[in-house]
Coordinates of C-alpha atoms and ligand atoms in Angstrom, one line a residue:
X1 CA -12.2 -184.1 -42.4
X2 CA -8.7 -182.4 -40.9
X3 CA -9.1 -180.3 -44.4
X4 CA -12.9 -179.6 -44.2
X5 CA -12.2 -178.5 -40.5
X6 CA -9.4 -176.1 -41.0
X7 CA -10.8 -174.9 -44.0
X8 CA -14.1 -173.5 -41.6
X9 CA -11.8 -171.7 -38.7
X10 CA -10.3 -170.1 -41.7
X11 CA -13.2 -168.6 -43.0
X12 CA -15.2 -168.1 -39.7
X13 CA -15.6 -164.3 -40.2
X14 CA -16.9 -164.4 -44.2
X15 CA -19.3 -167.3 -43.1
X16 CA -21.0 -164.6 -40.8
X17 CA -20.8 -161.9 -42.8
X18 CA -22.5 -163.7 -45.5
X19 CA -25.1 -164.7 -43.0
X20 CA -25.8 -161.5 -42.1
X21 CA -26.4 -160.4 -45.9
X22 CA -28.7 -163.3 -46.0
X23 CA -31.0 -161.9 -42.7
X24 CA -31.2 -158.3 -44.0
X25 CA -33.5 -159.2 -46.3
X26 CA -37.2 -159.5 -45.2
X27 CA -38.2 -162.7 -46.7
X28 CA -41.6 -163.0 -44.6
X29 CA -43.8 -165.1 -46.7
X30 CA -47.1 -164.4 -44.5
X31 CA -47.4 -161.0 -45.8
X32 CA -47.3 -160.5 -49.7
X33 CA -46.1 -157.0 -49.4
X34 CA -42.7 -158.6 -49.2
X35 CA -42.8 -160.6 -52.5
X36 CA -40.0 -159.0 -53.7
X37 CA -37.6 -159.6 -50.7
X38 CA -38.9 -163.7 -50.5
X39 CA -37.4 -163.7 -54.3
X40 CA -34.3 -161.9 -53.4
X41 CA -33.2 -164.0 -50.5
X42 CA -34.0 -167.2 -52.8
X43 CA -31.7 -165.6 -55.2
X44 CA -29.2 -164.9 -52.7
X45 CA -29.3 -168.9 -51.7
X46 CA -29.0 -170.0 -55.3
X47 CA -26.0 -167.5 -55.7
X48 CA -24.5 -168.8 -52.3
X49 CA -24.7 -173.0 -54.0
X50 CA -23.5 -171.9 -57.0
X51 CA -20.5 -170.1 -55.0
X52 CA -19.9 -173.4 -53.1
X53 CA -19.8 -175.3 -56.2
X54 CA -22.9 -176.9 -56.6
X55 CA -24.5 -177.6 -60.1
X56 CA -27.5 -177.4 -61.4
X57 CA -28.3 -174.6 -59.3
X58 CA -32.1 -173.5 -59.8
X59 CA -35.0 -171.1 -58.7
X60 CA -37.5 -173.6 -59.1
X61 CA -41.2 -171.5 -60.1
X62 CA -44.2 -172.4 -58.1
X63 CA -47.6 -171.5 -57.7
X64 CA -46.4 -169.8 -54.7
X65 CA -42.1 -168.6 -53.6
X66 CA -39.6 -170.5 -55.4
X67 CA -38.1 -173.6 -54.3
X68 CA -34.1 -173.0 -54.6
X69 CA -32.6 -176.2 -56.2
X70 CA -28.5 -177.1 -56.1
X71 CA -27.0 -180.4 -56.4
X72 CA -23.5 -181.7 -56.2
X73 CA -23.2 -185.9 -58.0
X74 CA -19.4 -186.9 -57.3
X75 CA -20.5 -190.4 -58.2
X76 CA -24.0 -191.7 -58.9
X77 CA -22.8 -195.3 -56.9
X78 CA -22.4 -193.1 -53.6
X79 CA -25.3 -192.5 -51.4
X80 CA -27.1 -189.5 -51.9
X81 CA -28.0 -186.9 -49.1
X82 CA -31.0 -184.1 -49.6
X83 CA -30.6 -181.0 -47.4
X84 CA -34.0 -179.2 -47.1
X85 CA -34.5 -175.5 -45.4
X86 CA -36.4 -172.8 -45.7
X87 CA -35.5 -169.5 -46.1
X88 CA -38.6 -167.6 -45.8
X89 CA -39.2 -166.6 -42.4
X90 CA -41.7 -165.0 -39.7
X91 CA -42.9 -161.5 -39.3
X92 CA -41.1 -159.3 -37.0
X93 CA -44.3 -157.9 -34.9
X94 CA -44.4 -156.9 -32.3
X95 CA -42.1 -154.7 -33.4
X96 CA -41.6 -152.6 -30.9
X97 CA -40.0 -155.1 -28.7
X98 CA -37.3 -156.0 -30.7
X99 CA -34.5 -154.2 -29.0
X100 CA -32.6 -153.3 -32.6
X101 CA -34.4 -153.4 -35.7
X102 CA -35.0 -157.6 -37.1
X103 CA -33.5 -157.5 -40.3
X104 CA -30.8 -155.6 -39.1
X105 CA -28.6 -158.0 -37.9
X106 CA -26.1 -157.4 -34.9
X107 CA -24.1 -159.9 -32.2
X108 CA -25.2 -159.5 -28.7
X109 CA -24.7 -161.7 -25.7
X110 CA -26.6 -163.1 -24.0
X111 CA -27.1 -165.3 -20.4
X112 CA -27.0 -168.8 -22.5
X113 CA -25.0 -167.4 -25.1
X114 CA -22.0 -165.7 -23.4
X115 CA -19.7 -165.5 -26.4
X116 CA -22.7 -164.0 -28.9
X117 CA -25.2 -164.9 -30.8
X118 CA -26.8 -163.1 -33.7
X119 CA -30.3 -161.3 -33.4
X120 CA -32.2 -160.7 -36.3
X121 CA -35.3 -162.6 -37.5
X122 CA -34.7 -165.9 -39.2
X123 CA -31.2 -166.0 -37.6
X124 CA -32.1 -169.2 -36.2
X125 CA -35.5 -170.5 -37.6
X126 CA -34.0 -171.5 -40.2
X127 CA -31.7 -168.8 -42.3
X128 CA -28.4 -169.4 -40.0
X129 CA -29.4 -172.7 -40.1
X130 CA -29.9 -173.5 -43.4
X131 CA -26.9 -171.7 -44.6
X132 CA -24.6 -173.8 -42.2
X133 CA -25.6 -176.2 -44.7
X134 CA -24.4 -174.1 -47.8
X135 CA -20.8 -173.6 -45.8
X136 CA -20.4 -177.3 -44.8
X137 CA -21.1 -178.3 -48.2
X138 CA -18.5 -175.3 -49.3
X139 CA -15.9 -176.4 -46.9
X140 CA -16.2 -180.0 -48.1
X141 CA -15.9 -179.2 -51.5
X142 CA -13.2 -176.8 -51.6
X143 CA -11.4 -179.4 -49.3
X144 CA -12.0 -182.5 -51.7
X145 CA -13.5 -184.4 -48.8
X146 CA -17.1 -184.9 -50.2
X147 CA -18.0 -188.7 -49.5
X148 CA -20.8 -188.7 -51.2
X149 CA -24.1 -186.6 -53.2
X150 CA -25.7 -184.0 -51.7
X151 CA -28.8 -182.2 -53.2
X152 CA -30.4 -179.0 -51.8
X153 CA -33.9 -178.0 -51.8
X154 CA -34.8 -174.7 -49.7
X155 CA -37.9 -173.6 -50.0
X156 CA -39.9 -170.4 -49.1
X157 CA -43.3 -171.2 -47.5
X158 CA -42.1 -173.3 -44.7
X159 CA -43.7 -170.5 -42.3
X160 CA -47.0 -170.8 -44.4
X161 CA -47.7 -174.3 -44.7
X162 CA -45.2 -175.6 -47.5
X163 CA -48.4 -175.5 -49.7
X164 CA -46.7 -176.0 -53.0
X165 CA -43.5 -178.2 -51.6
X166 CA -45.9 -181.1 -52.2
X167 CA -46.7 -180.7 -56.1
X168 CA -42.7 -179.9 -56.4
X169 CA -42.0 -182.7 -54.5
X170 CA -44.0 -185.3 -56.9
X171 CA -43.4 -183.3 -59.8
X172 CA -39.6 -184.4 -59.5
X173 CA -39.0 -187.1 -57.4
X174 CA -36.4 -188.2 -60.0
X175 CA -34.6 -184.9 -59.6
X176 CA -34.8 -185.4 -55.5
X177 CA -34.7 -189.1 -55.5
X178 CA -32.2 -190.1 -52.3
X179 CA -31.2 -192.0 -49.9
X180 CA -31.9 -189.3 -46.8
X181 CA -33.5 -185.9 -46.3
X182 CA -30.8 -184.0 -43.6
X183 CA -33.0 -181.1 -41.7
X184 CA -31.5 -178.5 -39.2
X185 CA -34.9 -176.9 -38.5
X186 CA -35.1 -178.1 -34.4
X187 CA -33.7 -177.5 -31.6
X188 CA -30.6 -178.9 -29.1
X189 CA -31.4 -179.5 -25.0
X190 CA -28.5 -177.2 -24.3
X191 CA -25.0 -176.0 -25.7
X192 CA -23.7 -178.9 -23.4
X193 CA -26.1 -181.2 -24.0
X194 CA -26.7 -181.7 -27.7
X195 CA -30.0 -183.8 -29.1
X196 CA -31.1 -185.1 -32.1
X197 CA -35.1 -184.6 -32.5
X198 CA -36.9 -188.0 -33.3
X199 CA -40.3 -186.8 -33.0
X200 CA -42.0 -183.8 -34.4
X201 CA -46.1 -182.9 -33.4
X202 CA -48.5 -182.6 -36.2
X203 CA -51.0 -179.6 -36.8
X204 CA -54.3 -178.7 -37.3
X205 CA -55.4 -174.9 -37.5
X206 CA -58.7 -173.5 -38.1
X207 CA -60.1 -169.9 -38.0
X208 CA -63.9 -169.3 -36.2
X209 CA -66.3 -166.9 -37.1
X210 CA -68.9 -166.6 -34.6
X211 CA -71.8 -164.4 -36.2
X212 CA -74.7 -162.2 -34.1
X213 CA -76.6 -159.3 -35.0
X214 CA -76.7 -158.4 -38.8
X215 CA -74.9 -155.1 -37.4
X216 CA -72.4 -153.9 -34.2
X217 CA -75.3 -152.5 -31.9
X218 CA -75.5 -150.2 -29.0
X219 CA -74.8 -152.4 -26.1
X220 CA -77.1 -150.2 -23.9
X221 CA -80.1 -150.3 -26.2
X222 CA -79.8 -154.5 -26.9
X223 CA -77.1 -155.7 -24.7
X224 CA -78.9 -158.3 -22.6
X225 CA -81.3 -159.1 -24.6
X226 CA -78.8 -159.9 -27.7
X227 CA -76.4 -162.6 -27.6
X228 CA -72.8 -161.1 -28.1
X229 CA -70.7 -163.3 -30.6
X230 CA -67.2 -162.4 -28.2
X231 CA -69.0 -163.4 -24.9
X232 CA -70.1 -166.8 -26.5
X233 CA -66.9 -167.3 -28.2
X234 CA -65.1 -167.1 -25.2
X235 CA -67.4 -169.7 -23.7
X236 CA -67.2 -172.0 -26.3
X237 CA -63.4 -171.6 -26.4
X238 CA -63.4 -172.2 -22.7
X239 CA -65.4 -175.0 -22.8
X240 CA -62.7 -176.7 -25.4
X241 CA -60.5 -177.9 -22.7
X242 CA -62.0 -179.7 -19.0
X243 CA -60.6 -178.8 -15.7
X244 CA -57.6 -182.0 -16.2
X245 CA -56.9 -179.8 -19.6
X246 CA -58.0 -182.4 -21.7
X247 CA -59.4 -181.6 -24.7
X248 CA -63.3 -181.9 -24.6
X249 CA -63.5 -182.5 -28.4
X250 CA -65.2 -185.6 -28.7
X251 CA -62.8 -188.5 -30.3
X252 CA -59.9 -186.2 -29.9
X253 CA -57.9 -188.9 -28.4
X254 CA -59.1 -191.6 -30.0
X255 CA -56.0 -192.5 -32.2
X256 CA -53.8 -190.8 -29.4
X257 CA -50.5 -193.5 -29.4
X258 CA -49.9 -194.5 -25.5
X259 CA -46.1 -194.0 -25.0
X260 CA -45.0 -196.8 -22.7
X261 CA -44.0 -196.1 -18.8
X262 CA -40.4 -196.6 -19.9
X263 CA -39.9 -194.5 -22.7
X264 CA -41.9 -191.5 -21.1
X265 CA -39.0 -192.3 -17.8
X266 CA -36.0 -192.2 -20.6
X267 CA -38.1 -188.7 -21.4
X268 CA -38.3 -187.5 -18.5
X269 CA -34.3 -188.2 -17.7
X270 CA -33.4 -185.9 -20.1
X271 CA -31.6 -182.4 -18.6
X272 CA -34.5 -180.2 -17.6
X273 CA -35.5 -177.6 -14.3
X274 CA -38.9 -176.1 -14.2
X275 CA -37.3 -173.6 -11.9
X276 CA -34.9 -172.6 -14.6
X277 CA -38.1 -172.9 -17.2
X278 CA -40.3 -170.8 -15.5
X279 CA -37.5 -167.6 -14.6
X280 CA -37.2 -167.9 -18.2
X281 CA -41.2 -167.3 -19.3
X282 CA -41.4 -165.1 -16.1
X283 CA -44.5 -167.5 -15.0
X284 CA -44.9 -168.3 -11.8
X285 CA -46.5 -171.8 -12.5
X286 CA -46.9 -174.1 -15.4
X287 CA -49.9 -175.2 -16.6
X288 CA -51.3 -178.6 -18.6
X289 CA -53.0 -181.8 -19.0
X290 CA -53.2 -183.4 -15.1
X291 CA -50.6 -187.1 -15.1
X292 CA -47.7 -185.5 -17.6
X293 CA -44.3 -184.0 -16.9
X294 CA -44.2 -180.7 -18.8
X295 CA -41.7 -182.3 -21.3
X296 CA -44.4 -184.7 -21.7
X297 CA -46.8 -181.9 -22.3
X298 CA -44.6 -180.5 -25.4
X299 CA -44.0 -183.6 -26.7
X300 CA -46.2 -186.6 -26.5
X301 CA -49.5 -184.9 -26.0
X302 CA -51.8 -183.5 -28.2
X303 CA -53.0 -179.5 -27.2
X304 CA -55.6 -176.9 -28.3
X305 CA -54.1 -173.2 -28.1
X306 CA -56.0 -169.8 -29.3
X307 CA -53.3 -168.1 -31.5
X308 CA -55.7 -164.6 -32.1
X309 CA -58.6 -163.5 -31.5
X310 CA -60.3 -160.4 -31.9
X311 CA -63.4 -158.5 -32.8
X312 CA -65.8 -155.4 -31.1
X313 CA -63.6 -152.5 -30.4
X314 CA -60.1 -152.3 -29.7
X315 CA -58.9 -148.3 -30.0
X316 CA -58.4 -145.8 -27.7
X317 CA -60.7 -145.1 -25.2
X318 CA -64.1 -146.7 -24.4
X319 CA -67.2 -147.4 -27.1
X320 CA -70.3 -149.3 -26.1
X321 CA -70.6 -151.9 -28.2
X322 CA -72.5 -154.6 -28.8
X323 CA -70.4 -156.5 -31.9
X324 CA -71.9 -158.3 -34.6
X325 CA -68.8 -160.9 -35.3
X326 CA -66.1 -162.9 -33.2
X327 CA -63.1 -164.3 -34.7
X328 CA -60.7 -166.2 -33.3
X329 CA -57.5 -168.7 -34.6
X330 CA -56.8 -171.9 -33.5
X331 CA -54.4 -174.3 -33.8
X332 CA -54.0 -178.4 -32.4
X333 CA -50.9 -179.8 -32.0
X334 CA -51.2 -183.7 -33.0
X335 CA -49.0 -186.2 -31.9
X336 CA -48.7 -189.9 -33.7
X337 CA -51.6 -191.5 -34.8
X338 CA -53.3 -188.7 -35.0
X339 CA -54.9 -187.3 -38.7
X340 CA -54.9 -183.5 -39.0
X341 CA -58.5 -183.7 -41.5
X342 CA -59.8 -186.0 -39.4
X343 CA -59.2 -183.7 -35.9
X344 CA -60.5 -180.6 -38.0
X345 CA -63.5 -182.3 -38.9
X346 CA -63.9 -183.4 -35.2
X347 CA -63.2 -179.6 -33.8
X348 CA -65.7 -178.6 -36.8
X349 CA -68.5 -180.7 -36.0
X350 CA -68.2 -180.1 -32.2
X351 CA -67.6 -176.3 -32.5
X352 CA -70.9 -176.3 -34.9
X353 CA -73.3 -178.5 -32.3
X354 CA -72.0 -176.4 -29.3
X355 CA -72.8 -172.9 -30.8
X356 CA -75.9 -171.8 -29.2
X357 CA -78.8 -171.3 -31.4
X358 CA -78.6 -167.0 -31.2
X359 CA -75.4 -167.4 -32.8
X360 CA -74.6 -168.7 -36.5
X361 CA -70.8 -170.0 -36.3
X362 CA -68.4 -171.0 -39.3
X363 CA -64.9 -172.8 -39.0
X364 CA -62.4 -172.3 -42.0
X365 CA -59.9 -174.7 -42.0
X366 CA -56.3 -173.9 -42.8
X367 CA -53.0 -175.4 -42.9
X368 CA -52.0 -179.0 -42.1
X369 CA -49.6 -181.3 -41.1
X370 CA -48.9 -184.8 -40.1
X371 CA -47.0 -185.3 -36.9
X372 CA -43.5 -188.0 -37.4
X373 CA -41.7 -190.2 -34.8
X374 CA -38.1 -190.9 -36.6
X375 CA -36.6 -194.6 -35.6
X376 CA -33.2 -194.6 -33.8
X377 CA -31.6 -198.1 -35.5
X378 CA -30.9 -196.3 -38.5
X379 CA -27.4 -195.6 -40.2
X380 CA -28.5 -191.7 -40.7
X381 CA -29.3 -191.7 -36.9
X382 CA -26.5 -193.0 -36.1
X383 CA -24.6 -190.8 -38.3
X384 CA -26.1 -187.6 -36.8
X385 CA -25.3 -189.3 -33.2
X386 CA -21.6 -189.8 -34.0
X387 CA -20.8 -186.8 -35.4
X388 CA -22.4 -185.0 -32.8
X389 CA -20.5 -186.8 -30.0
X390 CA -17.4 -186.2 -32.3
X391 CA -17.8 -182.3 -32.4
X392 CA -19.6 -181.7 -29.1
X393 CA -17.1 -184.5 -27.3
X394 CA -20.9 -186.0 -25.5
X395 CA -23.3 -188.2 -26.9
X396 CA -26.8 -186.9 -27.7
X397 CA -29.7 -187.0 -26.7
X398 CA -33.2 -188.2 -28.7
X399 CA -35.8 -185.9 -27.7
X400 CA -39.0 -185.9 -29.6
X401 CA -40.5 -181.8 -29.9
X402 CA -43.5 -180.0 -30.3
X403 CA -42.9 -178.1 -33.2
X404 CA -44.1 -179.2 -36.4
X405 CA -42.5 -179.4 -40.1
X406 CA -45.4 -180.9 -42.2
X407 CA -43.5 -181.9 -44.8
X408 CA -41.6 -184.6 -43.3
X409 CA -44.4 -186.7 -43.4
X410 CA -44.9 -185.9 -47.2
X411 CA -40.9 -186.3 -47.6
X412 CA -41.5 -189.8 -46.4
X413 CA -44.5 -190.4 -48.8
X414 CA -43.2 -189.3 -51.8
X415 CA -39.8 -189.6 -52.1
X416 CA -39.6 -193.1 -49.7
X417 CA -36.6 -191.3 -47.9
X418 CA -36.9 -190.6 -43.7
X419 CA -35.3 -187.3 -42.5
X420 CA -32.5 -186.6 -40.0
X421 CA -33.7 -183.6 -37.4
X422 CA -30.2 -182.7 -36.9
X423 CA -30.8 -178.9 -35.6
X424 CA -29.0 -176.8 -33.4
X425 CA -31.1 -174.3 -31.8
X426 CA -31.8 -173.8 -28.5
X427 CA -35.7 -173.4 -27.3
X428 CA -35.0 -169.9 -25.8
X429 CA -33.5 -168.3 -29.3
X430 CA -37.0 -166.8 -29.2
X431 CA -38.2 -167.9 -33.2
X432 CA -41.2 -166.2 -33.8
X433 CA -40.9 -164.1 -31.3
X434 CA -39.0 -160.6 -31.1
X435 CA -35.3 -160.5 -30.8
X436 CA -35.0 -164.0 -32.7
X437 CA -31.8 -165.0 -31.9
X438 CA -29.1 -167.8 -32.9
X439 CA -25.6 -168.3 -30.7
X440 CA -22.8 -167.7 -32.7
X441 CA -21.4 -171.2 -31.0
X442 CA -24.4 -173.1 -32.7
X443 CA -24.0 -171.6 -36.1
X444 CA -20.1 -172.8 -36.6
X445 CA -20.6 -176.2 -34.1
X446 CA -23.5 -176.6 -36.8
X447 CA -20.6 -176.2 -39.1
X448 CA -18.5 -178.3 -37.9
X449 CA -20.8 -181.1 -37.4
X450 CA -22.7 -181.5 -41.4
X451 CA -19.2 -182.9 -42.6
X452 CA -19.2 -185.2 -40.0
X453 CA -22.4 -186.5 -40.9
X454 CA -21.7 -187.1 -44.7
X455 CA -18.4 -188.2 -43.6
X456 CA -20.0 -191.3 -40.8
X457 CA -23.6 -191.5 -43.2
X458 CA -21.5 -192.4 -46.3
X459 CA -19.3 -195.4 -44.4
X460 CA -22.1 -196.9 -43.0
X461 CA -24.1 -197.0 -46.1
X462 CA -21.1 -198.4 -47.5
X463 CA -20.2 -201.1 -45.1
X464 CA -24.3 -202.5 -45.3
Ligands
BES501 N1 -38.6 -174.8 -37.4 C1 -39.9 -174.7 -37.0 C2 -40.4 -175.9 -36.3 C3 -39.7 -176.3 -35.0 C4 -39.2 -175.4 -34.2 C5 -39.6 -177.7 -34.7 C6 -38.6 -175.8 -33.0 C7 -39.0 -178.1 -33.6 C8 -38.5 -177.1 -32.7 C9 -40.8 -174.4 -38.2 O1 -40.2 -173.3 -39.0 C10 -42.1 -173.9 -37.8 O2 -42.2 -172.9 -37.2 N2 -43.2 -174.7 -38.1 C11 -44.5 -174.3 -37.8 C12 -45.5 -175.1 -38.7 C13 -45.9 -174.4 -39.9 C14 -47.0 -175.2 -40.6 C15 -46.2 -173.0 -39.8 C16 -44.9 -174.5 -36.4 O3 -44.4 -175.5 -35.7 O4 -45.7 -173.8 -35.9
MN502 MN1 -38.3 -173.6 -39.3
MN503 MN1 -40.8 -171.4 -37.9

C-alpha cells in the first residue's frame, strides 16, 4: 500500500477541491424543486468513477433519483467488495443559522477540529464520505495495488427512505452480487478514538392528523365548549411516554432484545463524559428511559420523538383561534427484534383507541426500516479493525448507534452479503443540522484507511 499511500498525500489538495465541486450542488432529495441538482451531482459521481478508472460506469433510472453504478473486476476469482453511499442529502433549513451559505463550501476550525474541517451540507452525511471512497479506489488503481473487485452503488434517496434501492437491488443482484457491502455512513467515538459501528436502530415514522370542527372557529365564541384538535394532540402525545420514559404503546417492547449485564458494561466503557455531552447541546440535564446510561439510551433502546408539529396560527401577532386540524410527525427508533410494520400498527391502533370521541384522528404511515446488529468474528470486521489500528496507530472500538440506514437489512436479504459500518464522522459534525460539517482529518484518514481494508479483507478471504 507504500504506492496507494504516497499516491493520496500527493493529491491531497485536488481530492478537496473535487469535493467541494461535489457539495455545491444542492442534491436535497426531500424537496422536488431540486430535481435537477439530485441528477447533476449523480452525474458528477459517475464522471468522478469513470475518472478513477472504473467500468461500467452507469446512471441507473429509477422510479425515483438515479442509482450511480461503477465497477472495477481485476479477476473474477478475487473477492468482491460493494461500496454503497448516497449522495443526495438534507435540506439546509434553518437557514438562517448556517453561518456561510450550505452549498457553499469553505474550511473553518473548529474546537474538535483544530486543523479544519469543511462546512457545507452533505460534507459529512455522506458526500465527503462517499467520495473518500471514489479517491481510495483512485489511488489504488492508479497505484496497481487493487487486491481485489470493487463495485459501487450510490444512490440518491438515502435521506428519503431508499424507496426504490429495494426494486434496484433485486432487479440486479447478479450485477451487485458480492462478497461484502463497505458503508462509511456512521460515525467514529473521537479523532483519537476510532470505532467501527456494529449496530444501527431501525425506524418507524408516522404523520397524525387530529381532526375537530369542520372549520377554524372563533375561540371566544366555541372555545370551551369545542374540543381543540392541538390541545388534544398534545395530550395524547404526552401521554405516549410514562413518567420512567417508557413508551406507553401497548406491546412496544414486546420483541425488545435484553442486552446482557456484560455487554451493556463493555458499552458503557467506551470514551464518554456527560459533562462534555451536555456543554456541547447547551442542556443542562439529560433526559431518558429510568435504568440506562445515555449511551444506552442511543443505542439499545427503542424511543418515540415528535419531529414537527403544527397547526392553528403561527404568524405575526395574536389571532383567536380555535383550529379545526392538528398535525404532528413522528418517528420510533427500533432496536433488534423489533418489526417497523408491526410497531406502526401498534402506535396506530393505540393512537386511534386513545383519541377522545370529539375528535376524529388519522395516522399515515411513512417510511421504514429494520434495525441490524453486525457480528464481530468476521474477516470484514476484522479487516475494518486492522486497518483502522494500522492508520489511526489504536485499535477500535465496536459501538452500536442510533442512527438508522434501512437498507442494510434489505442488503442482507437480497443480496446474502453483511455490511461493514466503517464511517468516520464524529456525532458533533452537526448532519442535518446547520453548519453540517466534516474534519478535514477524517476525510484523508478516511482515505488512507479504504486501501487498507481491501488490502487486510482480500488476505483473509484468501487464507479461509
Ligand atoms: N448517515 C445517516 C445515518 C447515521 C448517522 C447512522 C449517524 C449512524 C450515525 C443517514 O443518512 C440517515 O440520516 N438516516 C436516516 C434514516 C432515513 C430513513 C431518513 C436517519 O437515521 O434518520
Ligand atoms: Mn447518511
Ligand atoms: Mn442522513
Amino acid at each position: 500500500m507504500q504506492k496507494t499511500q504516497a499516491y493520496i498525500a500527493q493529491h491531497k489538495q485536488r481530492f478537496l477541491d473535487e469535493l467541494f465541486d461535489l457539495l455545491r450542488i444542492p442534491s436535497v432529495s426531500a424537496d422536488p424543486a431540486y430535481k435537477g441538482d439530485v441528477r447533476k451531482a449523480a452525474e458528477f459521481v459517475a464522471d468522478s468513477l469513470r475518472k478513477a478508472g472504473a467500468d461500467a460506469v452507469e446512471v441507473c433510472e429509477t422510479a425515483g433519483n438515479p442509482i450511480v453504478y461503477g465497477e472495477k473486476i481485476t479477476d473474477p476469482d478475487k473477492p468482491t467488495v460493494l461500496v454503497y453511499g448516497h449522495y443526495d442529502v438534507q435540506p439546509p433549513d434553518p437557514m438562517d443559522l448556517w453561518t456561510s451559505p450550505p452549498f457553499e463550501p469553505v474550511i473553518k476550525k473548529s474546537e474538535l477540529h483544530p486543523d479544519g474541517a469543511i462546512f457545507a451540507r452533505g460534507s459529512c452525511d455522506d458526500k465527503g464520505q462517499a467520495y473518500m471512497h471514489v479517491k481510495a479506489f483512485e489511488a489504488m488503481l492508479a497505484s496497481n495495488e487493487l487486491p481485489c473487485n470493487v463495485k459501487f452503488m450510490i444512490e440518491g434517496e438515502e435521506e428519503v427512505g431508499s424507496s426504490n434501492l429495494g426494486t434496484f437491488c433485486r432487479a440486479n443482484t447478479d450485477k451487485l452480487s458480492c462478497d461484502v457491502i463497505l458503508i462509511s455512513d456512521t460515525s467514529i467515538i473521537a479523532n483519537d478514538t476510532p470505532s467501527i459501528t456494529v449496530g444501527l436502530r431501525g425506524l418507524s415514522y408516522v404523520e397524525v392528523e387530529v381532526v375537530g370542527p369542520n372549520r377554524d372557529l372563533h375561540s371566544g365564541v366555541y372555545g370551551g365548549a369545542v374540543a381543540n384538535p392541538i390541545n388534544i394532540l398534545s395530550r395524547m402525545i404526552s401521554s405516549l411516554q410514562d413518567e420512567e420514559n417508557r413508551i406507553t404503546i401497548p406491546g412496544f417492547y414486546d420483541d425488545v432484545a435484553t442486552v446482557g449485564d456484560s455487554e451493556r458494561a463493555k458499552m458503557n466503557e467506551a470514551p464518554f463524559d456527560e459533562g462534555t455531552y451536555k456543554k456541547d447541546l447547551g442542556i443542562a440535564a439529560v433526559r431518558g428511559e429510568t435504568g440506562y446510561t445515555t449511551l444506552e439510551r442511543v443505542s439499545i433502546r427503542p424511543t418515540l420523538d415528535v419531529n414537527g408539529i403544527w397547526g392553528g396560527y403561527t404568524g405575526e401577532g395574536a389571532k383567536t383561534v380555535l383550529p379545526s386540524k392538528a398535525h404532528a410527525k413522528i418517528s420510533m427508533r427500533l432496536v433488534p427484534h423489533q418489526d417497523p410494520d408491526k410497531v406502526t400498527q401498534l402506535f396506530t391502533e393505540h393512537f386511534q383507541r386513545i383519541a377522545p370521541p370529539s375528535v376524529k384522528v388519522r395516522v399515515t404511515p411513512h417510511h421504514g426500516g429494520e434495525p441490524v446488529v453486525t457480528p464481530t468474528d468476521t474477516p470484514e470486521y476484522q479487516a475494518a479493525h486492522k486497518a483502522m489500528e494500522k492508520t489511526f496507530g489504536k485499535a477500535p472500538i465496536p459501538k452500536r448507534e442510533g442512527g438508522s440506514i434501512p437498507i442494510v437489512a434489505l442488503f442482507e436479504q437480497v443480496l446474502g452479503a453483511k455490511s461493514v459500518l466503517m464511517g468516520f464522522g464524529l456525532d458533533s459534525d452537526a448532519i442535518h443540522s446547520p453548519n453540517e460539517h466534516y474534519g478535514l482529518f477524517n476525510f484523508y484518514k478516511g482515505i488512507e484507511t479504504i486501501p487498507y481494508f481491501y488490502h487486510y479483507y482480500s488476505q483473509m478471504k484468501e487464507e479461509r
